[in-house]
Tab-separated table of C-alpha atoms in Angstrom:
chain	number	residue	atom	x	y	z
A	1	MET	CA	39.386	-188.999	72.171
A	2	SER	CA	41.353	-185.903	73.264
A	3	THR	CA	45.209	-185.385	72.297
A	4	MET	CA	47.915	-184.498	74.419
A	5	LEU	CA	50.191	-182.041	73.159
A	6	PRO	CA	53.655	-182.230	74.539
A	7	ARG	CA	54.865	-179.570	77.130
A	8	PRO	CA	57.759	-177.464	75.919
A	9	ALA	CA	61.127	-178.014	77.476
A	10	PRO	CA	62.393	-175.261	80.004
A	11	ARG	CA	64.314	-172.683	78.415
A	12	TRP	CA	67.022	-173.808	80.075
A	13	ARG	CA	67.606	-177.121	79.302
A	14	ALA	CA	67.214	-175.943	75.554
A	15	SER	CA	69.956	-173.527	76.361
A	16	ALA	CA	71.855	-176.111	77.868
A	17	LEU	CA	72.012	-178.279	74.181
A	18	LEU	CA	72.666	-175.823	72.483
A	19	ILE	CA	75.878	-175.023	74.731
A	20	ALA	CA	76.457	-178.915	74.533
A	21	LEU	CA	76.411	-179.068	70.650
A	22	ALA	CA	78.496	-176.100	70.381
A	23	LEU	CA	81.088	-177.219	72.292
A	24	ALA	CA	81.293	-180.871	71.020
A	25	GLY	CA	83.470	-179.939	68.568
A	26	CYS	CA	85.853	-177.996	70.904
A	27	ALA	CA	88.885	-180.335	71.475
A	28	THR	CA	91.490	-180.357	74.011
A	29	ALA	CA	94.663	-179.334	72.659
A	30	ILE	CA	97.821	-180.259	74.222
A	31	ASP	CA	100.865	-179.392	72.337
A	32	THR	CA	103.676	-181.779	71.929
A	33	THR	CA	106.482	-180.308	74.160
A	34	ARG	CA	109.667	-180.412	72.226
A	35	PRO	CA	112.976	-180.527	73.507
A	36	THR	CA	115.900	-177.921	72.892
A	37	LEU	CA	118.627	-179.856	70.984
A	38	ASP	CA	122.205	-178.820	70.518
A	39	LEU	CA	123.342	-180.829	67.817
A	40	PRO	CA	127.034	-181.068	66.835
A	41	PRO	CA	128.273	-180.034	63.348
A	42	GLN	CA	130.042	-183.305	62.692
A	43	TRP	CA	132.149	-185.947	64.769
A	44	ASN	CA	134.782	-185.634	66.710
A	45	GLU	CA	135.956	-189.109	65.726
A	46	ALA	CA	137.347	-189.821	62.364
A	47	ALA	CA	134.724	-190.916	60.024
A	48	THR	CA	135.175	-193.824	57.755
A	49	ALA	CA	135.249	-193.166	54.262
A	50	ALA	CA	132.470	-194.903	53.413
A	51	SER	CA	129.419	-192.921	52.277
A	52	GLY	CA	125.929	-193.133	51.497
A	53	PRO	CA	122.605	-194.861	53.286
A	54	LEU	CA	123.354	-198.230	54.924
A	55	GLN	CA	121.606	-201.520	53.588
A	56	ARG	CA	119.132	-202.736	55.029
A	57	ASP	CA	121.231	-206.295	54.904
A	58	TRP	CA	124.163	-204.844	55.988
A	59	TRP	CA	125.151	-207.955	57.400
A	60	ARG	CA	126.031	-209.505	54.145
A	61	GLY	CA	129.036	-206.627	54.043
A	62	PHE	CA	131.035	-209.013	56.179
A	63	GLN	CA	131.114	-211.927	53.231
A	64	SER	CA	130.177	-214.390	55.042
A	65	ASP	CA	127.131	-216.560	53.360
A	66	GLU	CA	126.349	-219.085	57.096
A	67	LEU	CA	125.742	-215.444	59.323
A	68	ALA	CA	123.600	-214.245	56.264
A	69	ARG	CA	121.486	-217.979	56.527
A	70	LEU	CA	121.655	-217.389	60.527
A	71	ILE	CA	120.438	-213.797	60.552
A	72	ASP	CA	117.671	-214.869	58.281
A	73	ALA	CA	116.679	-217.870	60.397
A	74	ALA	CA	116.510	-215.460	62.941
A	75	GLN	CA	114.177	-213.085	61.944
A	76	ALA	CA	111.850	-215.790	60.627
A	77	GLY	CA	111.578	-218.102	63.964
A	78	SER	CA	113.009	-215.841	66.800
A	79	PRO	CA	110.058	-215.983	69.755
A	80	THR	CA	111.565	-212.424	70.723
A	81	LEU	CA	110.786	-210.842	67.263
A	82	ALA	CA	107.525	-212.735	67.024
A	83	ILE	CA	106.935	-211.319	70.584
A	84	ALA	CA	107.487	-207.582	69.455
A	85	ALA	CA	104.979	-208.178	66.102
A	86	GLU	CA	102.439	-209.888	68.305
A	87	ARG	CA	102.432	-206.191	70.004
A	88	VAL	CA	102.046	-204.058	66.737
A	89	GLN	CA	99.110	-206.097	66.393
A	90	GLN	CA	97.935	-205.534	69.696
A	91	ALA	CA	98.291	-201.881	69.225
A	92	GLU	CA	96.304	-202.069	65.716
A	93	ILE	CA	93.288	-203.659	67.380
A	94	ALA	CA	93.701	-200.854	70.119
A	95	VAL	CA	93.849	-198.061	67.345
A	96	ARG	CA	90.730	-200.131	65.855
A	97	SER	CA	88.824	-200.413	69.428
A	98	ALA	CA	89.582	-196.261	70.172
A	99	GLY	CA	88.304	-195.492	66.587
A	100	ALA	CA	84.850	-197.093	67.515
A	101	THR	CA	84.285	-194.550	69.977
A	102	LEU	CA	83.850	-192.204	67.650
A	103	PHE	CA	80.942	-193.600	65.574
A	104	PRO	CA	77.232	-194.393	66.926
A	105	SER	CA	76.583	-197.503	68.641
A	106	VAL	CA	73.630	-199.313	67.052
A	107	SER	CA	71.448	-202.133	68.350
A	108	VAL	CA	68.356	-204.110	67.779
A	109	SER	CA	66.330	-206.320	69.241
A	110	GLY	CA	63.235	-208.548	68.602
A	111	ASN	CA	61.025	-210.666	69.827
A	112	SER	CA	57.680	-212.788	68.467
A	113	GLY	CA	55.538	-215.266	70.196
A	114	ALA	CA	52.115	-216.835	69.824
A	115	ARG	CA	49.181	-217.818	71.797
A	116	ARG	CA	46.500	-219.980	71.780
A	117	ALA	CA	43.094	-219.863	73.544
A	118	ASP	CA	40.786	-222.905	74.003
A	119	PRO	CA	37.292	-221.725	75.234
A	120	GLY	CA	35.947	-224.719	75.900
A	121	PRO	CA	33.390	-227.198	74.247
A	122	GLY	CA	31.660	-226.213	71.577
A	123	PHE	CA	34.192	-223.419	70.926
A	124	ASP	CA	36.600	-223.144	68.763
A	125	ALA	CA	40.348	-222.600	69.666
A	126	SER	CA	41.995	-219.296	68.824
A	127	THR	CA	45.515	-218.493	67.983
A	128	SER	CA	46.963	-214.922	68.129
A	129	LYS	CA	50.541	-214.017	67.047
A	130	SER	CA	52.502	-211.186	67.695
A	131	SER	CA	56.503	-209.710	66.867
A	132	SER	CA	58.050	-206.916	67.606
A	133	VAL	CA	61.322	-205.288	66.544
A	134	SER	CA	63.210	-202.838	68.041
A	135	LEU	CA	66.151	-200.534	66.735
A	136	GLY	CA	67.985	-198.231	69.439
A	137	VAL	CA	71.049	-195.624	68.417
A	138	SER	CA	72.992	-194.137	71.068
A	139	TYR	CA	75.921	-191.596	70.040
A	140	GLU	CA	78.547	-190.189	72.642
A	141	ILE	CA	79.011	-186.449	71.672
A	142	ASP	CA	82.659	-186.094	72.300
A	143	LEU	CA	83.062	-183.045	74.367
A	144	TRP	CA	86.349	-181.332	74.750
A	145	GLY	CA	87.795	-183.907	72.451
A	146	ARG	CA	88.348	-186.415	75.188
A	147	LEU	CA	87.655	-189.970	72.158
A	148	ALA	CA	89.586	-187.900	70.130
A	149	ALA	CA	92.334	-187.751	72.226
A	150	GLY	CA	91.995	-191.341	72.887
A	151	VAL	CA	92.332	-192.075	69.620
A	152	LYS	CA	95.561	-190.092	68.915
A	153	GLY	CA	96.711	-191.525	71.547
A	154	ALA	CA	95.988	-195.000	70.342
A	155	GLU	CA	97.621	-194.446	66.929
A	156	ALA	CA	100.734	-192.612	68.927
A	157	SER	CA	101.092	-195.980	70.924
A	158	LEU	CA	100.968	-197.947	67.163
A	159	ALA	CA	103.626	-196.147	65.911
A	160	ALA	CA	105.902	-196.362	69.212
A	161	SER	CA	105.271	-200.329	69.115
A	162	ARG	CA	106.587	-200.440	65.061
A	163	TYR	CA	109.529	-198.660	66.024
A	164	ASP	CA	110.165	-200.960	68.821
A	165	LEU	CA	109.863	-203.808	66.430
A	166	GLU	CA	112.666	-202.514	63.870
A	167	THR	CA	114.651	-202.123	67.394
A	168	ALA	CA	114.044	-205.704	67.839
A	169	ARG	CA	115.080	-206.795	64.880
A	170	LEU	CA	118.106	-204.321	64.422
A	171	SER	CA	119.018	-205.917	67.983
A	172	LEU	CA	118.531	-209.926	66.985
A	173	SER	CA	120.351	-208.835	63.531
A	174	THR	CA	123.832	-207.553	65.835
A	175	GLY	CA	122.934	-210.329	68.577
A	176	VAL	CA	122.996	-213.475	66.231
A	177	ALA	CA	126.445	-212.005	64.354
A	178	ASN	CA	127.621	-211.088	67.809
A	179	ALA	CA	127.317	-214.460	68.863
A	180	TYR	CA	128.420	-216.067	65.783
A	181	PHE	CA	131.318	-214.443	65.638
A	182	GLN	CA	132.361	-215.363	69.257
A	183	VAL	CA	131.958	-218.780	68.309
A	184	LEU	CA	134.380	-218.307	65.692
A	185	ALA	CA	136.991	-216.533	68.235
A	186	LEU	CA	136.248	-219.301	70.644
A	187	ARG	CA	137.440	-222.142	67.873
A	188	MET	CA	140.302	-219.834	66.711
A	189	ARG	CA	141.345	-219.598	70.495
A	190	ILE	CA	141.164	-223.583	70.822
A	191	GLU	CA	142.823	-224.273	67.618
A	192	ILE	CA	145.574	-221.478	68.928
A	193	ALA	CA	145.892	-223.092	72.415
A	194	ARG	CA	146.600	-226.979	70.845
A	195	ASP	CA	149.279	-224.929	68.938
A	196	ASN	CA	150.704	-223.436	71.760
A	197	LEU	CA	150.267	-226.948	73.461
A	198	ALA	CA	151.945	-228.661	70.486
A	199	ILE	CA	154.572	-226.103	70.659
A	200	ALA	CA	155.445	-226.284	74.270
A	201	GLU	CA	155.621	-230.448	73.752
A	202	ARG	CA	158.196	-230.181	71.169
A	203	VAL	CA	160.087	-227.720	73.347
A	204	PHE	CA	159.699	-230.521	76.239
A	205	GLY	CA	161.221	-233.315	74.070
A	206	ILE	CA	164.216	-231.005	73.314
A	207	VAL	CA	164.487	-230.458	77.033
A	208	GLU	CA	164.572	-234.102	78.250
A	209	SER	CA	166.635	-234.822	75.081
A	210	ARG	CA	169.541	-232.357	76.625
A	211	TYR	CA	168.683	-234.135	80.255
A	212	ARG	CA	169.401	-237.626	79.144
A	213	ASN	CA	172.518	-236.147	78.296
A	214	GLY	CA	173.150	-234.342	80.728
A	215	ALA	CA	173.099	-231.238	79.329
A	216	ALA	CA	170.011	-229.740	81.126
A	217	SER	CA	168.739	-230.302	84.969
A	218	ALA	CA	165.845	-231.952	86.226
A	219	LEU	CA	164.286	-228.153	87.391
A	220	ASP	CA	164.482	-227.122	83.394
A	221	VAL	CA	162.609	-230.469	82.706
A	222	SER	CA	160.117	-229.242	85.292
A	223	ARG	CA	159.618	-225.798	84.529
A	224	GLN	CA	158.910	-227.098	80.927
A	225	ARG	CA	156.611	-230.064	82.176
A	226	ILE	CA	154.371	-227.154	83.840
A	227	THR	CA	154.308	-225.339	80.827
A	228	VAL	CA	152.788	-228.325	78.974
A	229	LEU	CA	150.275	-228.785	81.559
A	230	SER	CA	149.268	-225.400	81.641
A	231	GLN	CA	148.555	-225.298	77.811
A	232	ARG	CA	146.372	-228.444	78.135
A	233	ALA	CA	144.188	-226.631	81.191
A	234	THR	CA	143.462	-223.844	79.284
A	235	LEU	CA	141.806	-225.735	76.138
A	236	GLU	CA	138.632	-227.267	78.174
A	237	PRO	CA	137.716	-224.202	79.520
A	238	LEU	CA	137.572	-222.790	75.981
A	239	GLU	CA	135.722	-225.763	74.432
A	240	VAL	CA	133.004	-225.463	77.476
A	241	GLN	CA	132.646	-221.642	76.131
A	242	GLU	CA	132.044	-222.535	72.794
A	243	ARG	CA	129.589	-225.148	73.275
A	244	GLN	CA	127.766	-222.717	75.288
A	245	THR	CA	127.785	-219.691	72.660
A	246	VAL	CA	126.436	-222.416	70.254
A	247	THR	CA	123.641	-223.191	72.557
A	248	ALA	CA	122.809	-219.321	72.949
A	249	LEU	CA	123.045	-218.727	69.194
A	250	ALA	CA	120.346	-221.362	68.928
A	251	ILE	CA	118.053	-220.108	71.416
A	252	LEU	CA	118.424	-216.275	69.013
A	253	LEU	CA	117.359	-218.461	66.539
A	254	GLY	CA	114.179	-219.768	68.024
A	255	ARG	CA	115.616	-223.356	68.246
A	256	PRO	CA	116.326	-225.918	70.604
A	257	PRO	CA	120.070	-225.224	71.738
A	258	GLN	CA	120.977	-228.883	70.534
A	259	ALA	CA	119.416	-228.764	67.108
A	260	LEU	CA	122.451	-225.798	65.827
A	261	GLN	CA	125.506	-226.986	64.196
A	262	VAL	CA	128.233	-223.389	63.135
A	263	GLU	CA	130.245	-225.100	59.820
A	264	THR	CA	132.279	-222.032	59.770
A	265	ARG	CA	135.918	-222.363	61.928
A	266	SER	CA	137.159	-219.412	61.641
A	267	PHE	CA	136.623	-215.721	60.326
A	268	GLU	CA	139.985	-214.810	59.000
A	269	ARG	CA	138.616	-214.649	55.719
A	270	PHE	CA	135.692	-212.256	56.672
A	271	ALA	CA	135.671	-208.805	55.663
A	272	VAL	CA	134.920	-206.059	58.015
A	273	PRO	CA	132.569	-203.769	56.275
A	274	GLU	CA	132.472	-200.009	56.876
A	275	ALA	CA	129.641	-197.238	57.644
A	276	GLY	CA	128.888	-193.882	56.803
A	277	ALA	CA	128.075	-192.276	59.526
A	278	GLY	CA	127.074	-189.316	57.650
A	279	LEU	CA	126.116	-186.218	59.960
A	280	PRO	CA	125.434	-186.271	63.182
A	281	SER	CA	121.665	-184.069	62.106
A	282	GLU	CA	120.956	-187.185	60.277
A	283	LEU	CA	121.134	-189.505	63.203
A	284	LEU	CA	117.251	-189.435	64.038
A	285	VAL	CA	116.239	-190.253	60.947
A	286	ARG	CA	118.564	-193.714	60.961
A	287	ARG	CA	117.733	-195.085	64.249
A	288	PRO	CA	114.654	-196.742	65.104
A	289	ARG	CA	115.275	-197.180	68.340
A	290	PRO	CA	113.575	-195.211	71.882
A	291	GLY	CA	114.037	-191.847	71.757
A	292	GLN	CA	114.951	-191.560	67.762
A	293	ARG	CA	111.651	-191.730	66.860
A	294	ARG	CA	111.173	-188.354	65.481
A	295	GLY	CA	111.734	-186.781	61.943
A	296	PRO	CA	114.319	-184.767	60.673
A	297	ALA	CA	115.853	-182.830	63.603
A	298	ARG	CA	115.696	-179.249	63.799
A	299	ARG	CA	116.996	-176.953	66.407
A	300	GLY	CA	115.205	-176.900	69.318
A	301	ARG	CA	112.239	-178.821	68.154
A	302	CYS	CA	110.916	-182.831	67.960
A	303	ARG	CA	109.099	-183.594	65.035
A	304	ARG	CA	104.970	-183.339	66.696
A	305	GLY	CA	103.311	-186.600	65.794
A	306	ARG	CA	105.519	-189.479	66.900
A	307	GLY	CA	106.624	-191.532	69.999
A	308	PRO	CA	106.099	-191.376	73.423
A	309	CYS	CA	105.806	-187.619	73.720
A	310	ARG	CA	102.664	-187.187	71.655
A	311	ALA	CA	101.198	-190.131	73.072
A	312	ALA	CA	102.107	-188.746	76.741
A	313	ALA	CA	100.273	-185.288	75.218
A	314	GLN	CA	97.295	-187.169	74.191
A	315	ARG	CA	96.941	-188.971	78.154
A	316	VAL	CA	97.193	-185.342	79.054
A	317	ALA	CA	93.809	-184.080	76.902
A	318	VAL	CA	91.827	-187.344	78.196
A	319	GLY	CA	92.387	-186.713	81.176
A	320	SER	CA	91.798	-182.887	80.921
A	321	ALA	CA	88.649	-184.136	78.682
A	322	GLY	CA	87.154	-185.644	81.480
A	323	LEU	CA	87.718	-182.550	83.941
A	324	ALA	CA	85.903	-180.756	81.666
A	325	SER	CA	83.044	-182.733	80.626
A	326	THR	CA	81.697	-183.404	84.159
A	327	ALA	CA	80.798	-179.756	84.579
A	328	LEU	CA	79.527	-179.481	80.998
A	329	LEU	CA	77.424	-182.975	81.711
A	330	SER	CA	75.744	-181.188	84.295
A	331	LEU	CA	74.351	-178.572	82.316
A	332	ALA	CA	72.439	-181.100	79.963
A	333	ASN	CA	70.666	-182.935	83.065
A	334	PRO	CA	67.465	-182.558	82.594
A	335	SER	CA	66.418	-182.951	86.032
A	336	SER	CA	66.424	-179.318	87.816
A	337	SER	CA	68.286	-176.526	88.610
A	338	LEU	CA	68.423	-177.998	92.056
A	339	GLY	CA	70.222	-181.093	90.655
A	340	LEU	CA	72.731	-178.854	88.143
A	341	SER	CA	73.866	-177.066	91.562
A	342	ALA	CA	74.155	-180.033	93.356
A	343	SER	CA	76.563	-181.657	90.294
A	344	ILE	CA	78.724	-178.706	90.761
A	345	VAL	CA	79.406	-179.118	94.412
A	346	GLN	CA	79.905	-182.662	93.442
A	347	THR	CA	82.809	-181.602	91.371
A	348	LEU	CA	84.339	-178.771	93.405
A	349	PHE	CA	84.550	-181.549	96.347
A	350	ASP	CA	86.377	-184.225	94.488
A	351	GLY	CA	89.385	-183.373	96.630
A	352	GLY	CA	91.564	-182.479	93.196
A	353	ARG	CA	91.381	-186.036	91.928
A	354	LEU	CA	90.717	-185.288	88.200
A	355	ARG	CA	93.161	-181.779	88.067
A	356	ASN	CA	95.769	-184.499	90.070
A	357	GLN	CA	95.838	-186.833	86.906
A	358	VAL	CA	96.190	-184.004	84.588
A	359	ALA	CA	99.469	-182.676	86.677
A	360	LEU	CA	100.221	-186.121	86.580
A	361	GLY	CA	100.167	-186.927	83.101
A	362	GLU	CA	101.744	-183.025	82.425
A	363	SER	CA	104.596	-184.318	84.883
A	364	ALA	CA	104.909	-187.813	82.873
A	365	ARG	CA	104.935	-186.138	79.122
A	366	ARG	CA	107.422	-183.749	80.793
A	367	GLN	CA	109.932	-186.583	82.159
A	368	LEU	CA	109.474	-188.472	78.794
A	369	VAL	CA	110.551	-184.799	76.749
A	370	GLU	CA	113.877	-185.232	79.106
A	371	SER	CA	114.349	-188.769	78.547
A	372	TYR	CA	114.290	-188.152	74.534
A	373	ARG	CA	116.647	-185.484	74.764
A	374	LEU	CA	119.027	-187.701	76.994
A	375	ALA	CA	118.327	-190.804	74.534
A	376	ILE	CA	119.415	-188.227	71.833
A	377	TYR	CA	122.787	-187.289	73.135
A	378	THR	CA	123.264	-190.856	74.089
A	379	ALA	CA	123.340	-192.092	70.771
A	380	LEU	CA	125.041	-189.496	69.443
A	381	LYS	CA	128.141	-191.114	71.761
A	382	GLU	CA	127.189	-194.542	70.774
A	383	VAL	CA	128.147	-193.237	67.423
A	384	GLU	CA	131.470	-191.554	68.534
A	385	ASP	CA	132.335	-194.670	70.552
A	386	ALA	CA	131.749	-196.824	67.521
A	387	LEU	CA	133.682	-194.837	65.642
A	388	GLY	CA	136.512	-194.685	67.503
A	389	ASN	CA	136.623	-198.173	68.435
A	390	ALA	CA	136.505	-199.143	64.850
A	391	VAL	CA	139.895	-196.704	64.049
A	392	ARG	CA	141.395	-198.250	66.962
A	393	ASN	CA	141.079	-201.770	66.623
A	394	ARG	CA	142.169	-201.602	63.263
A	395	GLY	CA	145.509	-200.018	64.358
A	396	GLN	CA	145.953	-202.280	67.139
A	397	GLU	CA	145.180	-205.543	64.652
A	398	GLN	CA	147.973	-204.225	62.341
A	399	ALA	CA	150.201	-203.384	65.698
A	400	GLN	CA	149.562	-206.867	66.826
A	401	LEU	CA	150.353	-208.595	63.559
A	402	ALA	CA	153.777	-207.586	63.691
A	403	ILE	CA	154.184	-208.568	67.434
A	404	ARG	CA	153.096	-211.811	66.621
A	405	ASP	CA	155.703	-212.331	63.594
A	406	GLU	CA	158.257	-211.436	65.965
A	407	ALA	CA	157.399	-213.311	68.565
A	408	GLN	CA	157.493	-216.681	66.149
A	409	ARG	CA	161.532	-215.193	64.770
A	410	SER	CA	161.988	-215.118	68.868
A	411	LEU	CA	160.816	-218.263	69.837
A	412	ARG	CA	162.564	-219.607	66.586
A	413	LEU	CA	165.975	-218.101	67.877
A	414	ALA	CA	165.500	-219.277	71.196
A	415	GLU	CA	165.272	-222.953	70.730
A	416	LEU	CA	168.389	-223.134	68.438
A	417	ARG	CA	170.391	-221.135	70.543
A	418	TYR	CA	169.000	-223.422	73.572
A	419	ARG	CA	170.075	-226.389	71.398
A	420	GLU	CA	172.896	-225.194	71.107
A	421	GLY	CA	174.052	-224.400	74.490
A	422	ALA	CA	174.318	-220.810	74.069
A	423	ASP	CA	171.812	-219.792	76.248
A	424	ASP	CA	169.505	-221.220	79.423
A	425	LEU	CA	165.666	-222.526	79.076
A	426	THR	CA	164.573	-219.362	80.671
A	427	SER	CA	164.583	-217.211	77.313
A	428	VAL	CA	162.743	-220.139	75.668
A	429	LEU	CA	160.027	-220.068	78.405
A	430	ASP	CA	159.837	-216.406	78.284
A	431	ALA	CA	160.068	-216.628	74.133
A	432	GLN	CA	156.974	-219.244	74.487
A	433	ARG	CA	154.918	-217.187	76.994
A	434	THR	CA	155.046	-214.200	74.309
A	435	LEU	CA	154.124	-216.197	71.307
A	436	PHE	CA	151.265	-217.827	72.961
A	437	SER	CA	149.978	-214.741	74.536
A	438	SER	CA	150.459	-212.788	71.186
A	439	ILE	CA	148.716	-214.993	69.302
A	440	ASP	CA	145.421	-215.199	71.248
A	441	GLN	CA	145.600	-211.983	71.160
A	442	LEU	CA	145.428	-211.203	67.901
A	443	ALA	CA	142.402	-213.369	67.725
A	444	GLN	CA	140.414	-211.302	70.272
A	445	LEU	CA	141.664	-208.140	68.689
A	446	ARG	CA	140.121	-209.457	65.147
A	447	LEU	CA	136.718	-210.261	67.167
A	448	ALA	CA	137.303	-206.773	68.435
A	449	ARG	CA	137.132	-205.015	65.347
A	450	LEU	CA	134.415	-207.588	64.094
A	451	THR	CA	132.075	-206.612	66.844
A	452	ALA	CA	133.076	-202.490	66.550
A	453	ALA	CA	132.110	-202.569	63.146
A	454	LEU	CA	128.652	-204.567	64.121
A	455	ASP	CA	128.526	-201.570	67.131
A	456	LEU	CA	128.794	-198.853	64.231
A	457	PHE	CA	125.989	-200.618	62.235
A	458	LYS	CA	123.622	-200.451	65.301
A	459	ALA	CA	124.608	-196.830	66.393
A	460	LEU	CA	123.828	-195.923	62.903
A	461	GLY	CA	120.492	-197.803	62.751
A	462	GLY	CA	120.769	-200.665	60.364
A	463	GLY	CA	119.424	-199.677	57.423
A	464	TRP	CA	116.752	-198.229	58.872
A	465	SER	CA	115.104	-194.631	57.748
A	466	MET	CA	112.189	-193.241	58.502
A	467	SER	CA	110.656	-193.125	55.012
A	468	ASP	CA	110.126	-196.721	55.364
A	469	ARG	CA	106.768	-197.323	54.673
A	470	GLN	CA	106.480	-200.334	56.440
A	471	LEU	CA	106.327	-198.327	59.404
A	472	SER	CA	103.915	-195.717	58.088
A	473	SER	CA	101.225	-198.060	56.864
């Protein structure tokens, strides 16, 4: 028996293998582009006197037990929040799947069989058994860091999905509070409309009495009757709107529209909490919203390793790795020098598809950077607007209280003069309209003040911070 020794591989094959192994650790480095940010040193609007970090349960500052129960129920049962949480789960699975590409793939296969031979009469049957097991191991060398870039991109997408979850949680909390305040405002306006109707009916009784005594005209009776009918007509739209707002609140809580009962009738005793605005440069670490996903702001920089900028950079790295790996893998092709030449020609005549993909990814990355910069400036404006609205609404509410008190006094005097015959019905009608409008406006201003507080909490991030461990896990 002669033993055949393996023939040495051509030198170019060995050289190609050495080149491939040497370049296996080289990764395509796509740095995260940093936008230029000019952050103001302070807010233009007067900030509140409150200081210190916001609390995660900021809604308890309104001192409403029912509001706290509703927000807790929404965070436990909201479909919107559940959807965002499932996206985080999907992103975590994607990270694990991407990480699996960096490890070898091991497969095992086996078979077993038996064969029975029966030679015929006078001979014993024989049985033979055979078994075999084979083990296969495959591993893809991460040339130019394509696989590593895919893992980093998946991790960046996971971080973004976690920020999106926090954004959804903040939006849900403020949405529940806003809908709750809308319900109470409508209830207050309904009560005001009923009180105004009672006032109009009382004045109508005075006009009828004077008409029966010949001291008032039929025109006076008709004009006051119109006022009564107008006040009655305002009730039904408000009642329908109140019921529809309650059902919208139920949807936010993840309940059937018919299953929610709001007990509180008024928000007059609610507190209006103040939020410490801090400095504009601190805003980027206090908001989980898209565009505010990076760490402490530095002039001209956005922190690397978080958010869509990094994900876009890793997608460009994946595309660049694919472009470079096509020619490199051809060097490892153990066919022949002729096969190498054909592979290079194939790459040159792909119409620039791979290079266009890389260029497209780089353009998308630059677009995200500009979107991020725009989002930061928009966030600064949102805080400025919320600060200005909070100050304005507080002053307007105080002024409207004085207007309401004076309108009540004016109506009492107009009624008295009308009873005594010292004035006509026109003065009473004007005094009624002024009072009805001032009371309704007061309720709306109270709602606007509460809503402005909500907007400020939301613009500041609602107590979220970059150091939250649940986002860095």
